[in-house]
Tab-separated table of C-alpha atoms in Angstrom:
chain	number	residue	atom	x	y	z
A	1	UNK	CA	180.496	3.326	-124.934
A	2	UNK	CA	181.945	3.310	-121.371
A	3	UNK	CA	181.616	6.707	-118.428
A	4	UNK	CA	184.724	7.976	-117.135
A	5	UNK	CA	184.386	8.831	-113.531
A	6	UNK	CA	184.080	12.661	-114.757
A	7	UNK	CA	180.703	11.873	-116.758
A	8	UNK	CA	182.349	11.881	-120.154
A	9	UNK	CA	181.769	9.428	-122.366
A	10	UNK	CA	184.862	6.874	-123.886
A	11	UNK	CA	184.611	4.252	-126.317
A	12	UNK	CA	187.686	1.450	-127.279
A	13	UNK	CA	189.656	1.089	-130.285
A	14	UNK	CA	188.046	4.058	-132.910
A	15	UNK	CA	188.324	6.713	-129.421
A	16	UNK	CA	191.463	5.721	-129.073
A	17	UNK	CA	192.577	6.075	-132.370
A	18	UNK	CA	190.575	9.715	-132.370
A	19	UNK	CA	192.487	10.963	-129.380
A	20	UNK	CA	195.786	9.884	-131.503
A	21	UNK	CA	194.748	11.803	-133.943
A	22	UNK	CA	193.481	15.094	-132.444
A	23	UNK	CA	196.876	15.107	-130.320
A	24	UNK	CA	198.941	14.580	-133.363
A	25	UNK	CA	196.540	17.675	-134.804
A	26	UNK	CA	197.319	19.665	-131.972
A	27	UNK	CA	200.990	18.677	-132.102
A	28	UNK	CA	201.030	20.352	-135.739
A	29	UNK	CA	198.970	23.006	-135.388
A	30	UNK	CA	201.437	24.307	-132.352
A	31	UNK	CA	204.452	23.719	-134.099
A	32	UNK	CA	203.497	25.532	-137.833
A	33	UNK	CA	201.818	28.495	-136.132
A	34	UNK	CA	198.447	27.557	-138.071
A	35	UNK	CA	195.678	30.033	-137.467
A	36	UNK	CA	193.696	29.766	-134.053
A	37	UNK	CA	189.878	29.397	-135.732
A	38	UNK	CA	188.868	33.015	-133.759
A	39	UNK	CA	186.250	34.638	-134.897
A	40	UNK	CA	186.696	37.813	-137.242
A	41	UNK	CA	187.514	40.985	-135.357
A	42	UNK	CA	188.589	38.457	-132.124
A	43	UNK	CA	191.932	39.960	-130.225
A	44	UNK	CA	193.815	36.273	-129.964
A	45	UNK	CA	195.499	37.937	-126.999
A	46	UNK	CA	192.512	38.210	-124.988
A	47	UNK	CA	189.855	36.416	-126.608
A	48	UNK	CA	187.159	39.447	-126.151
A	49	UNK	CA	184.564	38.697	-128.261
A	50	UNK	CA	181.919	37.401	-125.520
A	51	UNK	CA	180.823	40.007	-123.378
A	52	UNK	CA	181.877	38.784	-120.341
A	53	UNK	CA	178.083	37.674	-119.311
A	54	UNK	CA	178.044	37.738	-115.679
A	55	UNK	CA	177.596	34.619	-113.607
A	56	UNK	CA	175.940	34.273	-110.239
A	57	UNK	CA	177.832	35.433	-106.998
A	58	UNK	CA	178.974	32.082	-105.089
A	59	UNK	CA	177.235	32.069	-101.893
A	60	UNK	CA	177.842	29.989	-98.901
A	61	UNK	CA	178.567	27.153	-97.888
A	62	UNK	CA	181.599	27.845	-100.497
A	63	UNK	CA	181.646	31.493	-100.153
A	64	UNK	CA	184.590	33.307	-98.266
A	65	UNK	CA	187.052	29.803	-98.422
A	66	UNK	CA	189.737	28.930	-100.769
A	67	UNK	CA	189.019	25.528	-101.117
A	68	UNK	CA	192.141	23.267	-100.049
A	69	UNK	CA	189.744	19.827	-99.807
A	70	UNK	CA	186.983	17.834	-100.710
A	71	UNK	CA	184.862	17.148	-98.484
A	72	UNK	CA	184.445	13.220	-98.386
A	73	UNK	CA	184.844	10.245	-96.811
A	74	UNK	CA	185.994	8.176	-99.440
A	75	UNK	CA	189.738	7.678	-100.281
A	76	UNK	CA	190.065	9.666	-103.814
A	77	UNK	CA	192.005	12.550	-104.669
A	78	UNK	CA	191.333	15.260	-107.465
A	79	UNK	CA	194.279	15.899	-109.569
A	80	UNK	CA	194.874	19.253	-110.995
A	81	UNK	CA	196.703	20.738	-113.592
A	82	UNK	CA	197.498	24.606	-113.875
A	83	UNK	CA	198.307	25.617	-117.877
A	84	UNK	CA	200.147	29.151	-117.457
A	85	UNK	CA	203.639	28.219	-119.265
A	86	UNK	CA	204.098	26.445	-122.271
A	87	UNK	CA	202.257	23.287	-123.962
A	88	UNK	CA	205.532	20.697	-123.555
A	89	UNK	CA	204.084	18.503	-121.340
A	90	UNK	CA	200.310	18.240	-122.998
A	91	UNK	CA	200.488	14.802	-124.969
A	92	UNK	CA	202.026	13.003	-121.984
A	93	UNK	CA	199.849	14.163	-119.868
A	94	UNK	CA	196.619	13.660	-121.919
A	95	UNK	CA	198.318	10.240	-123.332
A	96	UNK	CA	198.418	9.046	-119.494
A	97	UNK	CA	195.276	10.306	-118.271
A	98	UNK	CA	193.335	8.571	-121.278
A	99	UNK	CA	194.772	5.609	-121.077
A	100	UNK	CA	195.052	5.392	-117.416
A	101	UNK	CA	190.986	6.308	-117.583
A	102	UNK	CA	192.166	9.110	-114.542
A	103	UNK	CA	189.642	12.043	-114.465
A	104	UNK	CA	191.482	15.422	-113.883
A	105	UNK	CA	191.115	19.226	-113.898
A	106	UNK	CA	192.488	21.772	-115.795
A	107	UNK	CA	193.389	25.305	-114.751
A	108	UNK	CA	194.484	27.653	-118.400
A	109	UNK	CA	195.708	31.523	-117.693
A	110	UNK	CA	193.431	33.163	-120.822
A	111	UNK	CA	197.074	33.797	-122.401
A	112	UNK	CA	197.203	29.608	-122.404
A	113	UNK	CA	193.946	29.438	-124.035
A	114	UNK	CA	194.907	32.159	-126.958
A	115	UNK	CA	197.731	30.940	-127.545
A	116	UNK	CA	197.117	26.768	-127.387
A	117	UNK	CA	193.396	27.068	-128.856
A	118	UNK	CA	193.377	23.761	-130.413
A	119	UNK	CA	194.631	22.010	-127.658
A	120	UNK	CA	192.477	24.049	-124.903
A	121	UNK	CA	189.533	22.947	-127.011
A	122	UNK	CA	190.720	19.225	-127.110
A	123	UNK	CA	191.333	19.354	-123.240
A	124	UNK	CA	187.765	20.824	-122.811
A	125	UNK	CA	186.349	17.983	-124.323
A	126	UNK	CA	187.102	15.279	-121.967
A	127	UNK	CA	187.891	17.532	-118.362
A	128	UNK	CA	186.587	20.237	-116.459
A	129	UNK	CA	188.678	23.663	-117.342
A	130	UNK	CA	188.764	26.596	-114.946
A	131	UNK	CA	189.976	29.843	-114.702
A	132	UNK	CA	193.850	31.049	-113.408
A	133	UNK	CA	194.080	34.371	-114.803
A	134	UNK	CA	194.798	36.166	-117.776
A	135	UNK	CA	198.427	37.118	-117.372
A	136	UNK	CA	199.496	35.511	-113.854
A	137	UNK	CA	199.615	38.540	-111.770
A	138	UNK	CA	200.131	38.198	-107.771
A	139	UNK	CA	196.613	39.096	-106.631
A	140	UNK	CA	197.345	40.803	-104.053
A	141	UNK	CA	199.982	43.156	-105.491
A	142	UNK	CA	197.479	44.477	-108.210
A	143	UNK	CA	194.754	47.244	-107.882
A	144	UNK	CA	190.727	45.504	-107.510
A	145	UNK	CA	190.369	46.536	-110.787
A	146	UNK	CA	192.789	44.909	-112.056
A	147	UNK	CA	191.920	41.927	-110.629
A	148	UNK	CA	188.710	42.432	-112.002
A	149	UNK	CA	189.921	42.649	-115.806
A	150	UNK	CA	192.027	39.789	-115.386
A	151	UNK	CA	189.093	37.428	-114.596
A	152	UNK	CA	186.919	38.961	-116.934
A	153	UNK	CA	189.826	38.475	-119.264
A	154	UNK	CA	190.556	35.081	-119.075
A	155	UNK	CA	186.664	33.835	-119.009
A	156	UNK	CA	186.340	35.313	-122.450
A	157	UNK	CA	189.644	33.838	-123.845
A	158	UNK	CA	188.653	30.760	-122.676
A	159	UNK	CA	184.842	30.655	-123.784
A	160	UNK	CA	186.879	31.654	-127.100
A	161	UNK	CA	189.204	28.700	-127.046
A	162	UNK	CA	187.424	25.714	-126.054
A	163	UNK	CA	183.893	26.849	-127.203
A	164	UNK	CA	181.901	26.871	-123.791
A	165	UNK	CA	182.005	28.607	-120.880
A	166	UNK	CA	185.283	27.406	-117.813
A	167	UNK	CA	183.828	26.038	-114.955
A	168	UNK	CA	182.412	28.200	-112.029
A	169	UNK	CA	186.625	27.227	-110.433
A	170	UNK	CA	189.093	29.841	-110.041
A	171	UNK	CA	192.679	29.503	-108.999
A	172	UNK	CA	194.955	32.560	-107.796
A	173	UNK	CA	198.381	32.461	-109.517
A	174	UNK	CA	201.164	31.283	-107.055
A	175	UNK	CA	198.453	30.484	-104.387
A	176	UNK	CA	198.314	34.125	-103.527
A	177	UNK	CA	195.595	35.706	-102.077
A	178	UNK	CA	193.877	38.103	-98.989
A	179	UNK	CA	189.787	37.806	-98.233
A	180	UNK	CA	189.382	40.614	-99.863
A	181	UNK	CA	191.041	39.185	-103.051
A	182	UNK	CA	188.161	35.670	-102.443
A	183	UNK	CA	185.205	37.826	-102.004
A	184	UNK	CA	186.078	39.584	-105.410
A	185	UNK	CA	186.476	36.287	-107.202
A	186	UNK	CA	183.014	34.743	-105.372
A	187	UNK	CA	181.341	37.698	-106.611
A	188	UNK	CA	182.266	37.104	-110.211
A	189	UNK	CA	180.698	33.575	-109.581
A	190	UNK	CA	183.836	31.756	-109.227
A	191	UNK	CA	184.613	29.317	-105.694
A	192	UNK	CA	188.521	29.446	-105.544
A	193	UNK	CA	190.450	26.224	-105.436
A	194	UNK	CA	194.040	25.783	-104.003
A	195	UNK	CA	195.685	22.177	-102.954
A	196	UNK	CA	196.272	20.566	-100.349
A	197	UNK	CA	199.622	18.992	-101.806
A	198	UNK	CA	201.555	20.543	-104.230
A	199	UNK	CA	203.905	18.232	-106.452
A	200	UNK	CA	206.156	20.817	-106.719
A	201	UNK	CA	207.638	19.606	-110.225
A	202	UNK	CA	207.472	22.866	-111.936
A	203	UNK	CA	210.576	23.122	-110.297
A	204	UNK	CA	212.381	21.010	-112.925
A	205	UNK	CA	215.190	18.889	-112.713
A	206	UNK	CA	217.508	21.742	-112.004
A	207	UNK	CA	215.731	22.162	-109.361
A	208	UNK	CA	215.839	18.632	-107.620
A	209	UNK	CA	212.590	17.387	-109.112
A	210	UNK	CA	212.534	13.859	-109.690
A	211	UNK	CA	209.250	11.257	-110.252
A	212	UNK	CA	210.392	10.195	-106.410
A	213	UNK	CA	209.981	13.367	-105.042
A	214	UNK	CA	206.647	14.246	-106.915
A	215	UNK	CA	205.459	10.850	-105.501
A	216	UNK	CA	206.662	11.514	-102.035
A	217	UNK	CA	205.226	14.567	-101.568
A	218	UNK	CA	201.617	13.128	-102.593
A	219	UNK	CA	202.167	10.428	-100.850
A	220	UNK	CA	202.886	12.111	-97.980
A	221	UNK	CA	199.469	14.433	-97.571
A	222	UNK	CA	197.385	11.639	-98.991
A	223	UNK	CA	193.864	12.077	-97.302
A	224	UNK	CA	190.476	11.510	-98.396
A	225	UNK	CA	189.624	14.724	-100.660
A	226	UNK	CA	193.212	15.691	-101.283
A	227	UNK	CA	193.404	18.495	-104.147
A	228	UNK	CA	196.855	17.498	-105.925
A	229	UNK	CA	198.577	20.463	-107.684
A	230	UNK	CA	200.849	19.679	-110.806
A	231	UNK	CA	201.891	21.589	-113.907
A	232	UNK	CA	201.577	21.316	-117.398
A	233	UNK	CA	204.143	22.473	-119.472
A	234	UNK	CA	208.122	22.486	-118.740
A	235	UNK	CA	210.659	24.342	-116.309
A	236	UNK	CA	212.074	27.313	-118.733
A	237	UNK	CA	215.729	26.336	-117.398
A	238	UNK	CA	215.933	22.872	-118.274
A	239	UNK	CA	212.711	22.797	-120.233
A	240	UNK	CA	211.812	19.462	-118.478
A	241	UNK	CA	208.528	18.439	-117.780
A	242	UNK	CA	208.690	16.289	-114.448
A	243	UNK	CA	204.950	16.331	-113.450
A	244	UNK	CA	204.152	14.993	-116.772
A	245	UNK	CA	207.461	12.144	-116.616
A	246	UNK	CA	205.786	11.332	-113.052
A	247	UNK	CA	202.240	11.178	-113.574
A	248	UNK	CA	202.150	7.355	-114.761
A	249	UNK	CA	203.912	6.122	-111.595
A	250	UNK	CA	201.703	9.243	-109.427
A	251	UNK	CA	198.938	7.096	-110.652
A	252	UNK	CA	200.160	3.679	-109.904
A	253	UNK	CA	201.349	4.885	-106.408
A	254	UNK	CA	198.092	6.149	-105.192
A	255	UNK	CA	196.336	3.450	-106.554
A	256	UNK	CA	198.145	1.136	-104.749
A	257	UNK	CA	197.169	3.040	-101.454
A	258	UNK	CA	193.476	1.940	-102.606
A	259	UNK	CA	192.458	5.860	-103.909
A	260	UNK	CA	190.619	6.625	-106.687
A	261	UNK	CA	190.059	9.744	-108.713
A	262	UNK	CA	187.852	12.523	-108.782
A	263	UNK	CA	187.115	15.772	-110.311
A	264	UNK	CA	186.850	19.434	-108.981
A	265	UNK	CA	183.196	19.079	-109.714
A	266	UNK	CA	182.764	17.173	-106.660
A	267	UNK	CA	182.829	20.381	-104.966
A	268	UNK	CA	179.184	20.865	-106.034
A	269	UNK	CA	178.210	17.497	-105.333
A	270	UNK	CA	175.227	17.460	-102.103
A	271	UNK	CA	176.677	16.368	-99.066
């Protein structure tokens, strides 16, 4: 049994085979509709069936930022992957990642996590998940409140989904936010997380998104720390999924500028 560079452990031949399998499980759960494994009496929608149990308000040094960097000397980046549209993308991704032994992290809306259970819990089990929302909302165009129930919301369709609670990592849909809006989400115990490069392939093909440009963008803010934004799932236009076409080469490209990989949870790493 070998570590990834996320902690998790990985074996050869019978893991592999087991990923196969779970991806070809969540492959045919999505496409029959089979039930989600909720509890009785569990809303699918919203996954409220925990409580909500309150976590501990974030306090400095990570309180009041919206984090757009590791700090670190070293050359790796953390690649990211926000889960708000659909699942099209999922066994490329997880196919690449796996194979290419690349740690990542995951960001699921709770409306993700409801409605891809199987496959939120399969991601869950090898990478850090945090929390983008219920419903994708622009922060700042929605009451405190509202704001408030969307967090709440999401946590418990997640802790529904993949069986544990997301990580203490929140990220505001579209990158949207005011200090107001990051002092509300440190107080729910969350540290928000935006990029410093985004690969911009949600745009799709119909909208100029290529494996070149995703790499030339990355390539292009490459820094020590460097939070790299991509999507899973495909452009509702074309329905392509360029991040996930890309992400093989991505990988190849930065390794060839001598970077490695990281996780989010580096942001809780002493310094």
């Amino acid at each position: 049994m070998v570590a990834t560079a996320d902690g998790s452990a990985r074996g050869g031949r019978p893991a592999r085979r087991q990923l196969l399998r779970g991806l070809a499980a969540v492959a045919g759960a999505t496409a029959l509709g089979l039930a989600s494994g909720y509890p009785a009496g569990a809303d699918v929608r919203t996954g409220r069936t925990r409580g909500g149990a309150p976590r501990p308000p974030i306090t400095r040094p990570l309180a009041g930022r919206d984090v757009k960097v590791l700090r670190t000397t070293e050359q790796k980046v953390a690649l990211t992957f926000d889960c708000g549209s659909d699942a099209a993308g999922a066994e490329a991704i997880l196919r690449t990642l796996w194979d290419q032994w690349v740690p990542a992290t995951f960001f699921m809306t709770g409306i993700f996590a409801a409605d891809n259970p199987h496959l939120a819990r399969h991601i869950a089990r090898r990478y850090p998940v945090g929390n983008h929302s219920m419903t994708h909302p622009s922060f700042p165009a929605i009451s405190a409140e509202r704001r408030a129930e969307e967090i709440r919301s999401a946590a418990d369709a997640i802790e529904t989904a993949i069986g544990r609670p997301s990580e203490p990592l929140f990220r505001f849909p579209f990158g949207l936010r005011t200090r107001p809006c990051i002092a509300e989400v440190n107080a729910a115990g969350y540290v928000p997380v935006k990029w410093t490069v985004d690969t911009a392939g949600w745009k799709g093909a119909i909208g100029g998104a290529t494996t070149t440009t995703v790499i030339d963008r990355t390539v292009q803010a490459l820094r020590p720390g460097a939070i790299v934004l991509m999507h899973l799932g495909s452009t509702p236009e074309d329905h392509s999924a360029v991040d996930a076409a890309a992400l093989p080469a991505l990988i190849d490209t930065l390794r060839s500028h001598a970077y490695g990989f990281t996780t989010l949870r580096d942001l809780f790493a002493p310094h």
